[in-house]
Short mmCIF file of C-alpha atoms in Angstrom, two decimals:
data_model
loop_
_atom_site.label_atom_id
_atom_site.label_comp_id
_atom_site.label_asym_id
_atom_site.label_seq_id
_atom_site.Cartn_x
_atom_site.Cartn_y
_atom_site.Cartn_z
CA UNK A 459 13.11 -79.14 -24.91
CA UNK A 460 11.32 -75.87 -25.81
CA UNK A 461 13.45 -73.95 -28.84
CA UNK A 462 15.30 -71.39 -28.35
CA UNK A 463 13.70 -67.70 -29.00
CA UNK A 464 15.20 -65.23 -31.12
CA UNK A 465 16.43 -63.10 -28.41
CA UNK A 466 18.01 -66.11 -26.84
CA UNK A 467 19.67 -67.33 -29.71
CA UNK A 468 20.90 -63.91 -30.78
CA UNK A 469 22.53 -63.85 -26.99
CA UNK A 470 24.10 -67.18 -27.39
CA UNK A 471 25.97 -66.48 -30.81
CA UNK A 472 27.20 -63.03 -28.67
CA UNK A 473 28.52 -65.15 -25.75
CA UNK A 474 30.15 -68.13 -27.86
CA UNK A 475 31.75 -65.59 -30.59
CA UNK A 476 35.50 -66.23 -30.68
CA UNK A 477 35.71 -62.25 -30.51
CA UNK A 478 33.04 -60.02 -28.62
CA UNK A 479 30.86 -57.83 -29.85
CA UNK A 480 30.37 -55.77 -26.54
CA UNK A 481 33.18 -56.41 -23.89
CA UNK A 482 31.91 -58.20 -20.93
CA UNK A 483 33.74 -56.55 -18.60
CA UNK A 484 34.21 -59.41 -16.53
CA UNK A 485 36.92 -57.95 -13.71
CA UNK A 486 36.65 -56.54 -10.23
CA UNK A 487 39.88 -54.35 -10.54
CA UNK A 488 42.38 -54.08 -13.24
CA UNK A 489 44.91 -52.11 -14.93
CA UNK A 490 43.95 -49.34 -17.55
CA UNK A 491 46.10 -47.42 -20.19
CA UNK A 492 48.61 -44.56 -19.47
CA UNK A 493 49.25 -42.14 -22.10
CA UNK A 494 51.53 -39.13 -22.39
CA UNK A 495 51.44 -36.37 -24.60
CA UNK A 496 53.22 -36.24 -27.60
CA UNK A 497 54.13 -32.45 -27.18
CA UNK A 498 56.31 -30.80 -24.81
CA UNK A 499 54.68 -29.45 -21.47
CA UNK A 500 55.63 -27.28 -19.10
CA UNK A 501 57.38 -29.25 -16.22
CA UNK A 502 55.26 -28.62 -12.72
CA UNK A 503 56.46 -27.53 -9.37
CA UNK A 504 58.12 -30.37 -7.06
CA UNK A 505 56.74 -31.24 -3.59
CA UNK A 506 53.74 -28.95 -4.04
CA UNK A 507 51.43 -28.25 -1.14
CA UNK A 508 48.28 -27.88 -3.24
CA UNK A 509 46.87 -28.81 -6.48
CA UNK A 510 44.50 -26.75 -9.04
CA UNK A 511 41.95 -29.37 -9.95
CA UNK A 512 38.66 -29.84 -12.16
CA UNK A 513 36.13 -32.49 -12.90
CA UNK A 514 34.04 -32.08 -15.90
CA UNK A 515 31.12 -34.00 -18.01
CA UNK A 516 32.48 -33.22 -21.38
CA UNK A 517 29.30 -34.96 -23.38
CA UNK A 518 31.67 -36.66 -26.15
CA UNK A 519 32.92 -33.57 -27.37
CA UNK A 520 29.00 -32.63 -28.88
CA UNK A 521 29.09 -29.33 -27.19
CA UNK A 522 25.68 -28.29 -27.37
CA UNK A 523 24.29 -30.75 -30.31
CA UNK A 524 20.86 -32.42 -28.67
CA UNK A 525 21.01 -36.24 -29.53
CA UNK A 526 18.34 -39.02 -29.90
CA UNK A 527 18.37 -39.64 -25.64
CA UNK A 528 17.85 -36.35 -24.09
CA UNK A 529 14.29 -35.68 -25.12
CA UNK A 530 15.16 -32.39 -26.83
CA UNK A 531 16.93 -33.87 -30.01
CA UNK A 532 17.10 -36.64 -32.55
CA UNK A 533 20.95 -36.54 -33.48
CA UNK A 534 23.41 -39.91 -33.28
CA UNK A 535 26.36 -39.28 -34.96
CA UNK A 536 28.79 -35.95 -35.09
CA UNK A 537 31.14 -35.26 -38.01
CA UNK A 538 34.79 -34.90 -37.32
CA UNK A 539 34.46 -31.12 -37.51
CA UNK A 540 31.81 -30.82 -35.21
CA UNK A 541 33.93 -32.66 -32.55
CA UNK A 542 37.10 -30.90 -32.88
CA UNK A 543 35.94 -27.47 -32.85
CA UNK A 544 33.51 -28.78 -29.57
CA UNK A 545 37.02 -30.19 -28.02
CA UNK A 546 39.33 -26.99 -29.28
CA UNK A 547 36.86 -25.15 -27.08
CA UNK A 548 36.53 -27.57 -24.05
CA UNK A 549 41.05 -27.49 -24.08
CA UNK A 550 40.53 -23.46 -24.22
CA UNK A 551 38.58 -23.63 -21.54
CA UNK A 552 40.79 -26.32 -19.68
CA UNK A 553 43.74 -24.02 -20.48
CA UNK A 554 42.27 -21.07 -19.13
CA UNK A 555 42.24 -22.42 -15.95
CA UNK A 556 45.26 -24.63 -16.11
CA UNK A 557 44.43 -27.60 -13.61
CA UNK A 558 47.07 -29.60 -12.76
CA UNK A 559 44.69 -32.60 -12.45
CA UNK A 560 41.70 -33.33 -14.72
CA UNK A 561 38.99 -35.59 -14.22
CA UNK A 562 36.44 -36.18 -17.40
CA UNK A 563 33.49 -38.28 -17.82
CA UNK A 564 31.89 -39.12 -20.92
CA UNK A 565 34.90 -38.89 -22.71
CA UNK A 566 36.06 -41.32 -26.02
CA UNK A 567 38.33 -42.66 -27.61
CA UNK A 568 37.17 -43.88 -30.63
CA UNK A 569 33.79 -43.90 -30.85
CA UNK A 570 31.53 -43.53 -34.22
CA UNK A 571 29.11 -40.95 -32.59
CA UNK A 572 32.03 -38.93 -32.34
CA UNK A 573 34.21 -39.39 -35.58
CA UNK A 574 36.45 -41.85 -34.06
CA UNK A 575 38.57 -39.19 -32.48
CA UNK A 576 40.54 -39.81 -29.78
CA UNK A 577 39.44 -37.12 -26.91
CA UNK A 578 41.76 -38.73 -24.28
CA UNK A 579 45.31 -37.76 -26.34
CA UNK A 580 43.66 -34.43 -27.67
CA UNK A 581 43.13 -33.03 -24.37
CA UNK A 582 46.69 -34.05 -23.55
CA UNK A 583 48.35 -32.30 -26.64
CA UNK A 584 46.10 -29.17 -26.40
CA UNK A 585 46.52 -28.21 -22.83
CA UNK A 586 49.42 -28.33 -20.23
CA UNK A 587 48.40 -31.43 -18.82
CA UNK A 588 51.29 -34.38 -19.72
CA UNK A 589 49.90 -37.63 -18.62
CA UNK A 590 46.57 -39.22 -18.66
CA UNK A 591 44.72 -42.92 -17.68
CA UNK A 592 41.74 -43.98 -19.24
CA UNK A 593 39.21 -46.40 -17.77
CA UNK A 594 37.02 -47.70 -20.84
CA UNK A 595 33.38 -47.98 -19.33
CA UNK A 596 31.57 -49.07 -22.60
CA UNK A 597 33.41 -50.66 -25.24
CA UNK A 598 31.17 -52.22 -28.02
CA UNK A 599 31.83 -53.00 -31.75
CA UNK A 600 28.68 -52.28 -32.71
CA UNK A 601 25.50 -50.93 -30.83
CA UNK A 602 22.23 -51.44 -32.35
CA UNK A 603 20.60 -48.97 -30.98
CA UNK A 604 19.65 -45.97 -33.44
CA UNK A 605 22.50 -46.67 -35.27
CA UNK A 606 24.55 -46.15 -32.95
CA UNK A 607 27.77 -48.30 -34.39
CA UNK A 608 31.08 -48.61 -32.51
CA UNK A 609 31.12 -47.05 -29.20
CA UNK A 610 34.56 -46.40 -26.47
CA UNK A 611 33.40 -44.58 -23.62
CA UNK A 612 35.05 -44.03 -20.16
CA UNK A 613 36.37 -42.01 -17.39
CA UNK A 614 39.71 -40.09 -17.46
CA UNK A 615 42.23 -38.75 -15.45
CA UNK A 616 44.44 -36.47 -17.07
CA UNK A 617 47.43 -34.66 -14.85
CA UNK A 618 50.75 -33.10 -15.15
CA UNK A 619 51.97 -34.80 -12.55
CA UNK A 620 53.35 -38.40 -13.42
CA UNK A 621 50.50 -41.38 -13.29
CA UNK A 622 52.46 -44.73 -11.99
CA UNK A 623 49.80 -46.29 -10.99
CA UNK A 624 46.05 -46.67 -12.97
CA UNK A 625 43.35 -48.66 -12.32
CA UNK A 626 39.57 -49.27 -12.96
CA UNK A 627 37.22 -50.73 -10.50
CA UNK A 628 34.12 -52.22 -11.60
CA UNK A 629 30.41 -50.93 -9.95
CA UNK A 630 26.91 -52.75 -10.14
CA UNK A 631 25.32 -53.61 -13.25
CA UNK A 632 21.29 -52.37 -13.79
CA UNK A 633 19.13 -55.60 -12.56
CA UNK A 634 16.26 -54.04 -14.97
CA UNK A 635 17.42 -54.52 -18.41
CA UNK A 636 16.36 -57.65 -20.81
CA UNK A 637 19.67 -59.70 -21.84
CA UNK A 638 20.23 -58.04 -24.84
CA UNK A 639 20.24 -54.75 -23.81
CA UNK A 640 22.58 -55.66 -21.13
CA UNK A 641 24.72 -57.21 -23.63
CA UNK A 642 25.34 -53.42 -25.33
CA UNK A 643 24.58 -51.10 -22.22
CA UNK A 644 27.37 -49.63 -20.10
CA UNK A 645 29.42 -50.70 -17.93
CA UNK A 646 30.32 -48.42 -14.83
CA UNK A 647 33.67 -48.68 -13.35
CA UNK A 648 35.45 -46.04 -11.01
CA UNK A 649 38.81 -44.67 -12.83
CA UNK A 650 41.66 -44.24 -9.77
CA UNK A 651 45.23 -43.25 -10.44
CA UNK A 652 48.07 -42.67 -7.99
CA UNK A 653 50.22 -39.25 -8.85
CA UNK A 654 54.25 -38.94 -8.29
CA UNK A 655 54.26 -35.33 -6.87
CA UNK A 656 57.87 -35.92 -5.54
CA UNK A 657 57.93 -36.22 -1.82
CA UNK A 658 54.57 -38.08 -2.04
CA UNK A 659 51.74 -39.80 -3.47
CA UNK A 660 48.32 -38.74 -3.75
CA UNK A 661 44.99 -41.03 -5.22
CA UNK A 662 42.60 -39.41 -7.72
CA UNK A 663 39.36 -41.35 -8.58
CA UNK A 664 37.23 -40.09 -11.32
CA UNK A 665 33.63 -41.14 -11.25
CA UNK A 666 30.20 -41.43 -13.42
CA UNK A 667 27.44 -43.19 -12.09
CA UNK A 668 24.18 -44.56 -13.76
CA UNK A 669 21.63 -42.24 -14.71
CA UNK A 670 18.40 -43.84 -16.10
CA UNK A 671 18.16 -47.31 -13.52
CA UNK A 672 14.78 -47.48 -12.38
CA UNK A 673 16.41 -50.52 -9.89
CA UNK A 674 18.49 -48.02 -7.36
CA UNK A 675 21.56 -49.14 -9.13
CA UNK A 676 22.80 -45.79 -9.00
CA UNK A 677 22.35 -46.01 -4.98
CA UNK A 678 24.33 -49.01 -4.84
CA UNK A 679 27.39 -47.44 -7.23
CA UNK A 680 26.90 -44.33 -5.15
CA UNK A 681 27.53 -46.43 -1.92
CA UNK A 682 30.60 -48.25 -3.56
CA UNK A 683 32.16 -45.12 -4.15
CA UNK A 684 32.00 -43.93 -0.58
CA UNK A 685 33.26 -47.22 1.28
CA UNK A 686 35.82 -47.15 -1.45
CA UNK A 687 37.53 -44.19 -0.80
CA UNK A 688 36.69 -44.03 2.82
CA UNK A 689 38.98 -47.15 2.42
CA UNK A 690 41.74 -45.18 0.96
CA UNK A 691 44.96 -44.63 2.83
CA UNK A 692 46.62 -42.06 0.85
CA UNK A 693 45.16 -38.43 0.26
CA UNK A 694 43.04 -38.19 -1.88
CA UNK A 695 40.49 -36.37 -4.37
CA UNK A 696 37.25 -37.32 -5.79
CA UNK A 697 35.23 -36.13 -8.41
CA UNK A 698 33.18 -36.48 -11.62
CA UNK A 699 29.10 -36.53 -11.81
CA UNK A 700 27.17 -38.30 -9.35
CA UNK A 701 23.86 -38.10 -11.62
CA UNK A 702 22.63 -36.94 -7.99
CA UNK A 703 21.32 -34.42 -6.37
CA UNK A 704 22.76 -32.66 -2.80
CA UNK A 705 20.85 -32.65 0.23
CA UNK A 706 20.15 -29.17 0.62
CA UNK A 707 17.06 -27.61 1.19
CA UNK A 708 14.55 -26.29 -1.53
CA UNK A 709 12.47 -24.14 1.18
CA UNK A 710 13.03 -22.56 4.85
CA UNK A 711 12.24 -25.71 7.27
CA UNK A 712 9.90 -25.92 9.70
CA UNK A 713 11.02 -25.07 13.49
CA UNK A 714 12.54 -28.05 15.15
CA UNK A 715 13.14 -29.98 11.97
CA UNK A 716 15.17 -33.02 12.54
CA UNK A 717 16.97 -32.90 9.34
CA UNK A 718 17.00 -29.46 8.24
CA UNK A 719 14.97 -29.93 6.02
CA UNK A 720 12.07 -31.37 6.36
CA UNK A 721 11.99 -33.08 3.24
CA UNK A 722 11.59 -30.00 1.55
CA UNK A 723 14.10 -31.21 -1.11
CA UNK A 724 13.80 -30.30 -4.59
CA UNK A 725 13.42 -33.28 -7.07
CA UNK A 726 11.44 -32.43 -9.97
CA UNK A 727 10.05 -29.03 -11.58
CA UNK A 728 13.46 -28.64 -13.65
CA UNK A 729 12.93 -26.27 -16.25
CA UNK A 730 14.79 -28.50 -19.24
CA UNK A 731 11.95 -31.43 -18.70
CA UNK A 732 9.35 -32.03 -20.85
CA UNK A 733 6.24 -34.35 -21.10
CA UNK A 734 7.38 -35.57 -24.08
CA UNK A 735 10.78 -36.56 -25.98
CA UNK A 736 11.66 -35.17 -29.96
CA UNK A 737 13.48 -39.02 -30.23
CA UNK A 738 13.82 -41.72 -28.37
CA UNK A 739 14.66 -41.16 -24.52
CA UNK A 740 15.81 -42.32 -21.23
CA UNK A 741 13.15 -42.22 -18.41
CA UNK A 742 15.17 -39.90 -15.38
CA UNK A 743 14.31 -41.86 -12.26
CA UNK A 744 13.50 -40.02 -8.79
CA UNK A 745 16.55 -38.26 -7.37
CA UNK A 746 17.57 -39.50 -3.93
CA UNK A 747 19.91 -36.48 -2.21
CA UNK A 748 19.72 -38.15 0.85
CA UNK A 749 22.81 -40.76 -0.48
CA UNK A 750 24.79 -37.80 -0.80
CA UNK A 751 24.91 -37.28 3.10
CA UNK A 752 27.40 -39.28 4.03
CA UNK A 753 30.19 -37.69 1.09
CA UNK A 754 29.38 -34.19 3.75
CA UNK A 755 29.63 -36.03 6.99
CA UNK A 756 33.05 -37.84 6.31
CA UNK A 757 34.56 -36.16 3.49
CA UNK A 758 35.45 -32.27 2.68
CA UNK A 759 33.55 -30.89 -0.01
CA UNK A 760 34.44 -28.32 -2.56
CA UNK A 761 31.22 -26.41 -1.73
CA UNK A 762 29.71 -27.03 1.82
CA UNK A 763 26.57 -27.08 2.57
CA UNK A 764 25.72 -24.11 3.67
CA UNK A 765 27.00 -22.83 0.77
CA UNK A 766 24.80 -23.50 -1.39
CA UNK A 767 21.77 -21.53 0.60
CA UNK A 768 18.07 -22.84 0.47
CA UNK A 769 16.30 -22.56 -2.72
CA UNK A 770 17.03 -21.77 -6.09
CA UNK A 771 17.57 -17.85 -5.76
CA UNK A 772 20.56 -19.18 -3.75
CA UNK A 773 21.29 -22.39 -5.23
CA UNK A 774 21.44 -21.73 -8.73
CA UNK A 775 24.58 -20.26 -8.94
CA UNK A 776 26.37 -24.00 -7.91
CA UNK A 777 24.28 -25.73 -10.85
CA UNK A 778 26.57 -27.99 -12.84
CA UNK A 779 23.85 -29.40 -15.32
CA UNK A 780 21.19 -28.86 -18.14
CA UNK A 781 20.01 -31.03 -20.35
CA UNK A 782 18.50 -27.82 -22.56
CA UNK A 783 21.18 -25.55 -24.35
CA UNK A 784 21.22 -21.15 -24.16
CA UNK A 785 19.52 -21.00 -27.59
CA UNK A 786 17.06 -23.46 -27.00
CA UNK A 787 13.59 -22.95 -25.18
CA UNK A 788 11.40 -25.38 -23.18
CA UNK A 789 8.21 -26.25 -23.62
CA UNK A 790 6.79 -22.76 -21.74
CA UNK A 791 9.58 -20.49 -23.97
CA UNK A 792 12.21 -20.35 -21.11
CA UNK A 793 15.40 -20.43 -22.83
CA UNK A 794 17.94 -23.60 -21.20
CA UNK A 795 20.57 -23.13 -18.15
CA UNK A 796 22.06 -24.53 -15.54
CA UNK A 797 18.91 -26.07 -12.91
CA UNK A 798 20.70 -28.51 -10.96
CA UNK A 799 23.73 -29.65 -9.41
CA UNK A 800 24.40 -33.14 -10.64
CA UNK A 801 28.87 -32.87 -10.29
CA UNK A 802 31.15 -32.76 -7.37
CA UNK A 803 34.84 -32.65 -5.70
CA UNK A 804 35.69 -34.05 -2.45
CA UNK A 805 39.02 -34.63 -0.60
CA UNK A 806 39.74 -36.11 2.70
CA UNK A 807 38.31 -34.46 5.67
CA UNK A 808 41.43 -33.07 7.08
CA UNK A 809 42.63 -31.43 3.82
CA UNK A 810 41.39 -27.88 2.65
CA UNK A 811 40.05 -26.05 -0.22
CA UNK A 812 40.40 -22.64 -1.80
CA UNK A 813 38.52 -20.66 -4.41
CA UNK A 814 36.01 -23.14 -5.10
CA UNK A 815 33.57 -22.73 -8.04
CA UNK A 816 31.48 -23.74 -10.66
CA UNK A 817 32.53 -22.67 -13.90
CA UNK A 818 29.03 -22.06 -15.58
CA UNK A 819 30.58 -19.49 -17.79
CA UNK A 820 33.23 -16.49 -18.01
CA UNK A 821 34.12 -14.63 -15.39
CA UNK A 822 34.55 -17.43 -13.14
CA UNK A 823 38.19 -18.83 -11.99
CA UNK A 824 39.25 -16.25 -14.49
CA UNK A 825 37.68 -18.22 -17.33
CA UNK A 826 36.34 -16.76 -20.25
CA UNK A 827 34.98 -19.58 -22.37
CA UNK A 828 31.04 -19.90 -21.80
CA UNK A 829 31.00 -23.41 -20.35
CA UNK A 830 26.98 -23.79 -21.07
CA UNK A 831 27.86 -24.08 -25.05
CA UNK A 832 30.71 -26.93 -24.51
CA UNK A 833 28.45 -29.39 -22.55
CA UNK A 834 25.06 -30.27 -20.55
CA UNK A 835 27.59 -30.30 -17.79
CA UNK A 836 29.71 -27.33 -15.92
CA UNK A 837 33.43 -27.92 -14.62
CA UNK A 838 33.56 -27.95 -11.04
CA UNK A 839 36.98 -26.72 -9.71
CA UNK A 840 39.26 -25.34 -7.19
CA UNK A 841 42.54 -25.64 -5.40
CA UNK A 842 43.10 -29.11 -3.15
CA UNK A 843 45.27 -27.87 -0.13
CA UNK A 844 47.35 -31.08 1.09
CA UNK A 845 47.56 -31.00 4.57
#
């Protein structure tokens, strides 16, 4: 028998510790944490008929601090000052527009990078929001990587409507990783809750799918999500970032165009790339819009289609991401904002919206916190008509 390499012995202690290192993750659907907050909130309305609601990216409460995988930064940990003032902002911001149902990605609760605080309770004792479910998504001891040290990471829901029911639901694992980094990589799982409003139940899923695969992984979770809720029985709302593009056109198409487009899509050109990362960095894989489709054809939208307009004259104004910050520059001295829409809300098709939006910064939905300096992603939000 040939011995064992290092790499495959390393993986072996992992798997027969008594006590893992990274959790496994080994379920299909399970039961997450419910949380309440420890202050006194505002009781909501009874039996409403509609339902203020954001999703939102919040970065790990880093605000605008460029770390060691976005190509524009070297940074891996955040002191505990740096997070709460980020997070005292984000819950301003939150509170400005007073949601009655949250949905976060890249939040944690008790992660090194980000001083061990726990983002999930903050946001619940800094804004009117009462009860919350967390679905961990990456849960490690230690990561290796840069230093990187103890890591909690998931998806939240956060409402102040009661949560009696929370759940995670676990997606496809990358195919294109060696076993070691598999061993510490995340884990995506879909966070769903069921709200009490009183004279009925709704279901809220909260969603963050892969971002660097270079296996369509991300196509697969993307799918999952769709068949998922199309599967869902009571009303519903999705939202959270997609890491995908929408299928709308980036020029005029040509006459008699099958699909409106005629592939004129825009994929690359974003002004926050750059040939060349300050650190260490992810690879961004080709965008695929066209997996977005289907969300439009069955589901209601916060922002339709047609919306959005063709182009970027048009389009920019529904961006939800940037990897490059308002006081940084590119590579050709253009200064970093919003250049793509990356986050999204959908309900069932026979519910409704009203004043939709994309907070990018103040002035809109009555905000006046400048959303581009709290994350690389912009709160999507508006009010969920129940029908």
């Amino acid at each position: 028998m040939r011995p064992l390499t290092l790499l495959s012995c390393l993986v072996a202690l992992l798997l027969s510790s008594c006590e893992w290192v990274a959790d496994p993750m080994n379920f299909s659907r399970e039961e997450v944490p419910r949380f309440r907050a420890k202050v006194e909130h505002p009781a909501p309305p009874q039996n409403p008929s509609s339902l203020k609601v954001m999703a939102w990216n919040v970065k790990y409460g880093a605000c605008r601090v460029d770390f060691w995988f976005d190509f524009w930064g070297d940074r891996v940990q955040l002191s505990a000052t740096e997070v709460n003032d980020c997070l005292s902002k984000v819950a301003q911001l939150v509170k400005e527009y007073d949601p009655d149902v949250l949905l976060t990605s890249e939040i944690e609760a008790g992660s090194k990078r980000s001083a061990y605080v726990d983002m999930v309770q903050f946001l619940l004792d800094n804004t009117n929001l009462r009860y919350a479910a967390y679905a961990s998504t990456w849960d490690a001891r230690y990561v290796p990587s840069e230093g990187l040290g103890r890591i909690n990471l998931g998806n939240a829901i956060h409402s102040r409507y009661p949560i009696v029911k929370a759940e995670r639901i676990r997606q496809a694992d990358r195919t294109d990783q060696d076993p070691l980094t598999a061993t510490f990589y995340i884990k995506r799982a879909i966070a769903r809750a069921e709200l009490d409003l009183g004279d009925r139940a709704v279901a809220v899923y909260a969603v963050h799918t892969e971002a660097y695969d270079q296996d369509g992984t991300k196509q697969k979770q993307i799918a999952q999500i769709h068949e998922l809720v199309k599967a869902e029985p009571l009303p519903f709302l999705l939202g959270g970032d997609f890491n995908e593009l929408p299928p709308v056109c980036d020029e005029k198409a040509d006459a008699g165009s099958p699909d409106g487009c005629d592939g004129k899509l825009r994929l690359a050109g974003f002004l926050d790339e750059r040939a060349s990362a300050k650190g260490t960095a992810f690879e961004q894989p080709p965008y695929t819009p066209s997996v977005m489709k289907r969300f439009y054809d069955d589901f209601n939208p916060f922002i339709p289609l047609a919306r959005y307009g063709v182009g970027d004259a048009q389009q920019r104004q529904y961006f939800t991401h940037s990897v490059l910050g308002p006081d940084s520059k590119n590579d050709e001295g253009v200064p970093g904002f919003w250049n793509r829409t990356l986050d999204y809300l959908f309900v069932r098709k026979t519910d409704g919206w009203r004043d939709t939006d994309v907070i990018q910064g103040p002035g809109r939905l009555g905000v006046t916190q400048d959303a581009i300096r709290l994350s690389d992603h912009a709160p999507v939000a508006g009010t969920w008509e129940l029908r």
